[in-house]
XYZ file of C-alpha atoms in Angstrom:
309
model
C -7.318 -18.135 75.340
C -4.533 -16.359 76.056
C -3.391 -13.021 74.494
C 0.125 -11.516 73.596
C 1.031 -8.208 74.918
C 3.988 -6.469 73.204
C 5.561 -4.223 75.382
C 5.580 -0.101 74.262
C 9.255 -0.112 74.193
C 9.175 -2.856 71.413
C 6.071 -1.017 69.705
C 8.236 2.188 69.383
C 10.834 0.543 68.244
C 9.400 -1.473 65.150
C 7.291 1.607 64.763
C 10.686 3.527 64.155
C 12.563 1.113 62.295
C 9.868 0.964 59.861
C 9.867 4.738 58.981
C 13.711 4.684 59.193
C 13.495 1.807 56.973
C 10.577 3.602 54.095
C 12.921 6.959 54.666
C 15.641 5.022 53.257
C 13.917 3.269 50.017
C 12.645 6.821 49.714
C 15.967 8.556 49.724
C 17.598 5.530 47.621
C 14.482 5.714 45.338
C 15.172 9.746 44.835
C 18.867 8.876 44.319
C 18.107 6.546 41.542
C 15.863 9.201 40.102
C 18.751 11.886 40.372
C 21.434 9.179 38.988
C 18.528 8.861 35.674
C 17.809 12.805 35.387
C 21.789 13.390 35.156
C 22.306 10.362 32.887
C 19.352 11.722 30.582
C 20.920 15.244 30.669
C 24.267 14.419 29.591
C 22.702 12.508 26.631
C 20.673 15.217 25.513
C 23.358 17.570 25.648
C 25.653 15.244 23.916
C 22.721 14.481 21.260
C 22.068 18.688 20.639
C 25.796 19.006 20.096
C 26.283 16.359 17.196
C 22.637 17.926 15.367
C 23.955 21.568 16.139
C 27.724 20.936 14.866
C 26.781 20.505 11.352
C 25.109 24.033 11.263
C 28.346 25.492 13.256
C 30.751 24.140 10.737
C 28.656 25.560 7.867
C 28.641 28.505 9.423
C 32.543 28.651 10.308
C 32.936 27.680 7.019
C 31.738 30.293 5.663
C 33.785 32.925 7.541
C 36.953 31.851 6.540
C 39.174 32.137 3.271
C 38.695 29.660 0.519
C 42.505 28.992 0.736
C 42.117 28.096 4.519
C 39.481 25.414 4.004
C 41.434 23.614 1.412
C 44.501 23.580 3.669
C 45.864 20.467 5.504
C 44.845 22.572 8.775
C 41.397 21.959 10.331
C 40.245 25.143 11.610
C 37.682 25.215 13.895
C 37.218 28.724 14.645
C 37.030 31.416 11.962
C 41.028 32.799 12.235
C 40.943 34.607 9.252
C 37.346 35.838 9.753
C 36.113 37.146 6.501
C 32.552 38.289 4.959
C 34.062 38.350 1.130
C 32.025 34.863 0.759
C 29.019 36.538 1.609
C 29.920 39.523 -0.883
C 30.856 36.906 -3.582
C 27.656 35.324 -3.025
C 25.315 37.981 -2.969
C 26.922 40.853 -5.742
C 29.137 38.419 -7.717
C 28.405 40.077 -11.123
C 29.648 37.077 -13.376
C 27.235 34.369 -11.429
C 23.570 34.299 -11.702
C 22.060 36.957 -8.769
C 20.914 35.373 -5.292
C 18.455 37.593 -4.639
C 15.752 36.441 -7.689
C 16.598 32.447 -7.219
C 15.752 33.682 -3.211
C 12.097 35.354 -4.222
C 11.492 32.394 -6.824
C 11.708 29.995 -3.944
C 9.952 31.924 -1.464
C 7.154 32.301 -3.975
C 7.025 28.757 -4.826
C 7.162 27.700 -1.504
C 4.544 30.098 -0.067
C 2.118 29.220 -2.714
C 2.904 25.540 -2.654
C 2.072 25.603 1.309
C -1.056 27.566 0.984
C -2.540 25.551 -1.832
C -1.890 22.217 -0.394
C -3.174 23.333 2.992
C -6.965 24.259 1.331
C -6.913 21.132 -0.925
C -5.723 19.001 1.810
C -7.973 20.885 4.256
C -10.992 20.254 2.444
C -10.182 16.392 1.100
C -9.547 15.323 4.722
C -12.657 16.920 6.169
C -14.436 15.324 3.560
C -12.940 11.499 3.877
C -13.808 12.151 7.591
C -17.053 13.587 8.047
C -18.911 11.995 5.716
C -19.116 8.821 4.521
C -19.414 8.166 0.876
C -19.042 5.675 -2.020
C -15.247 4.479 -2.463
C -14.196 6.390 0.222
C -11.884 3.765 0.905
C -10.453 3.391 -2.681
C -9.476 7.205 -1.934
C -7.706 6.403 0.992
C -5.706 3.439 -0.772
C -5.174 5.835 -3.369
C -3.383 8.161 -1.257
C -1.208 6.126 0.709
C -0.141 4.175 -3.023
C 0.804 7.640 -4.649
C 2.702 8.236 -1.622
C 4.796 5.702 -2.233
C 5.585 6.108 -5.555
C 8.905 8.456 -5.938
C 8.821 11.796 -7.720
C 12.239 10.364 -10.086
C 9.886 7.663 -11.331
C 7.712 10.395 -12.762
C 10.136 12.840 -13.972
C 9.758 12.499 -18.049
C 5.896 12.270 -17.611
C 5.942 15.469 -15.540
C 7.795 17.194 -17.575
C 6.348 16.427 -20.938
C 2.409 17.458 -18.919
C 4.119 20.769 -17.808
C 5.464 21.331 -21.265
C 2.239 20.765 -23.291
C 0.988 23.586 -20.413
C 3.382 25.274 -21.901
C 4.506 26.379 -18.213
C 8.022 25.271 -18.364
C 10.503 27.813 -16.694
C 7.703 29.376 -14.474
C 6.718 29.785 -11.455
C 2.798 28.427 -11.664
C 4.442 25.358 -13.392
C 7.102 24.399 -10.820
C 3.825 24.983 -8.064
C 1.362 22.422 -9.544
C 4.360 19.890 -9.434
C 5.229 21.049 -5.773
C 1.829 20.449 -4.456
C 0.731 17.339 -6.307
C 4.267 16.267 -4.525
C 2.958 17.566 -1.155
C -1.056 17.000 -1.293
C -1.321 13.032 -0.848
C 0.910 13.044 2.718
C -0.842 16.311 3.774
C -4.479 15.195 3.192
C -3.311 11.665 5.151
C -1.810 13.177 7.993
C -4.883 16.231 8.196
C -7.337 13.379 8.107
C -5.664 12.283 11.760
C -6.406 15.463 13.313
C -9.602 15.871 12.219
C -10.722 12.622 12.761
C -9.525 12.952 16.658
C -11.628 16.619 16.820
C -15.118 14.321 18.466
C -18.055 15.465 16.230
C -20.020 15.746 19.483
C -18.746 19.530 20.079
C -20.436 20.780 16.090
C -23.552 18.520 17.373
C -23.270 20.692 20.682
C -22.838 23.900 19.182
C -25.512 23.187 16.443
C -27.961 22.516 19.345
C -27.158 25.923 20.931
C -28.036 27.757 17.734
C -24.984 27.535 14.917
C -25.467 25.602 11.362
C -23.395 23.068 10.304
C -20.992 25.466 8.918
C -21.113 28.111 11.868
C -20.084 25.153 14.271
C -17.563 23.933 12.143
C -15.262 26.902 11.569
C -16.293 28.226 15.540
C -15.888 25.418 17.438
C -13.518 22.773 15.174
C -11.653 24.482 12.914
C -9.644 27.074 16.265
C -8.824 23.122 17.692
C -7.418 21.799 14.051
C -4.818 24.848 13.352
C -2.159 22.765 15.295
C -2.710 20.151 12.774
C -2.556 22.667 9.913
C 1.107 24.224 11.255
C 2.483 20.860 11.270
C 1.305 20.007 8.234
C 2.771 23.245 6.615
C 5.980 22.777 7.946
C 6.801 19.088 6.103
C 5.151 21.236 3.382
C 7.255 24.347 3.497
C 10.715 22.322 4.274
C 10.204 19.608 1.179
C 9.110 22.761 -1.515
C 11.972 24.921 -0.252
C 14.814 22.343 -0.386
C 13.328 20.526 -3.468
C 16.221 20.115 -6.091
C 15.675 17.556 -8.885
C 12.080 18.713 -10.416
C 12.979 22.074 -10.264
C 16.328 21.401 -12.137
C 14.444 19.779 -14.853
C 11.221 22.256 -14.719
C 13.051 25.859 -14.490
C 16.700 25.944 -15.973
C 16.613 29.436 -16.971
C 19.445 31.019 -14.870
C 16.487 33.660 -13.882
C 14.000 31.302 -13.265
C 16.293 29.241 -10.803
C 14.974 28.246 -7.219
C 17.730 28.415 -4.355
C 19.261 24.514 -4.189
C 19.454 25.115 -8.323
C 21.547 28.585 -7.915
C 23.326 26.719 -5.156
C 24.559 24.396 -7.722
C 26.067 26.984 -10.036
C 28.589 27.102 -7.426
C 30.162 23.971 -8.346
C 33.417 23.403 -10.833
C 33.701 20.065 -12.805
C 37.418 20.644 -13.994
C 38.757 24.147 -11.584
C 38.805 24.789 -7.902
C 35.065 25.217 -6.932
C 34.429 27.706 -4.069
C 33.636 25.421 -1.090
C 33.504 28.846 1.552
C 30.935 30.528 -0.820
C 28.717 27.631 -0.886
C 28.511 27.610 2.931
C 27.728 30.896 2.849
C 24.794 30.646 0.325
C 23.641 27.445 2.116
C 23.666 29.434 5.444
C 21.901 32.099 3.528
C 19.408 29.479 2.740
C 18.810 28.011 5.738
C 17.645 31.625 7.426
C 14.442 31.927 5.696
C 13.641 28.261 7.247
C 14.940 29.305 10.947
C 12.352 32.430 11.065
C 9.543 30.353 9.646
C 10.240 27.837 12.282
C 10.284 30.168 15.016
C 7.134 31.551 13.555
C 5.673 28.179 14.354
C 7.032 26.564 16.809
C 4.499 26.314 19.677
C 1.717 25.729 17.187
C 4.153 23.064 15.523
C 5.048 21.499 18.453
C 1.256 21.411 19.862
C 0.418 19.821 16.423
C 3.152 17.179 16.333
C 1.670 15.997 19.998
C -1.815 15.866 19.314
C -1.410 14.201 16.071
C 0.784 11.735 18.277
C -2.285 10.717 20.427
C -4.810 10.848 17.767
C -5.814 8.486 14.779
């Protein structure tokens, strides 16, 4: 038998023209991975520009004459910067007054979030945690009333608030906000309580805490994620709700913002396209603070309830 003896020379030189060769799969590899980061960059900047030109042009909108935006000329930067929109819009004493259709919707909103939150709290950590007769019709029943839309129901609605006798208030145009609101909350609340592992209350309950204590120590800090992102498709659907409350509150001082927004427009005379922008950018600053209230909770919620059934 006779064995093969590769000279050093020849060792050192495979040896090297293997590294050379890894060192340049490696560099081509990084230079794909460059070529990918800049091609992903340039389409989320293009993407945030056509979300974020909307707001701009409401907003530029708003600062400019009523004359200018009717004009031929497309203006995209305030010229004739003016506030009189906002002034029209906010002490205009022959239109109905911002500032009470502003605390009507703030109130309806804030008590439409709150109240869905504790129903839909307590319904979800029920369907999850214990197991019950027709438990499963509940379920159904959810998802089907979630399906069925609110202009189906309008006249039946209506005629139930107005045997309350609750028509033009504020508790009236609530119960119809979170009836609206409960059936996706408790469905989407059931997720992130069903991915909290009922191992950690059977841990803490065998270090000492009831039922209760271990609930609210140990799972209800890891579900308020779940309840911010919940609130939010809660807050955003009561606040920009038009059509029920419309119907439900036509009083001119019972109005909710998107109904006093309305007021705005002119069937048969010029209708005042810069003061609308400015009460729609009004309206949309109440939403931008409660967002960046919320946002690392929201955004924390939104990915766990991604990963979790």
């Amino acid at each position: 038998m006779s064995a093969t003896i590769i000279p050093a020379a020849d060792t050192t030189r495979a040896v090297t023209t293997g590294a050379t060769g890894r060192d340049a799969a490696r560099r081509t590899g990084g230079g794909r991975r460059r070529i990918g980061t800049v091609v992903y960059s340039a389409i989320a900047v293009v993407l945030f520009f056509v979300f974020v030109f909307p707001v701009y042009w409401m907003l530029n909108t708003s600062l400019q004459p009523n004359n200018d935006i009717r004009g031929s000329e497309v203006h995209f930067w305030p010229d004739n910067f003016t506030l009189r929109n906002y002034e029209t819009v906010l002490f205009d004493p022959g239109r109905t007054p911002f500032l009470p259709a502003a605390a009507n919707s703030l109130i309806i909103t804030i008590l439409t979030v709150v109240i869905a939150l504790v129903f839909a709290f307590l319904a979800s950590v029920a369907v999850t945690r214990f197991r019950f007769k027709s438990r499963r019709a509940f379920i159904i029943a959810i998802l089907t009333i979630q399906m069925i839309p609110g202009e189906a129901m309008i006249v039946s609605v209506f005629r139930v608030i107005d045997g309350w006798h609750l028509l033009n208030t504020i508790a009236g145009l609530t119960i119809v906000y979170v009836a609206a609101v409960l059936p996706f909350t408790i469905w989407t609340l059931r997720g992130f309580v069903n991915g909290v592992p009922i191992e950690l209350e059977e841990a803490a309950m065998i270090d000492g805490c009831s039922r209760a204590g271990a609930f609210w120590r140990v799972t209800f800090p890891l579900l308020a994620p779940g309840l911010v992102a919940t609130g939010v498709f809660g807050f955003i659907q009561a606040w920009n709700e038009f059509l029920m409350a419309l119907v439900l509150n036509a009083r001119p001082e019972m109005m909710t913002l998107p109904v006093w927004l309305r007021t705005f427009l002119v069937a048969n005379g010029t209708t005042n396209w810069a003061a609308i922008m400015a009460g729609s950018t009004l309206m949309a600053i109440p939403v931008i603070v409660f967002f960046l209230i919320v946002q690392g909770r929201m955004t924390s919620g939104l990915v766990s309830g991604a990963v979790k059934g």
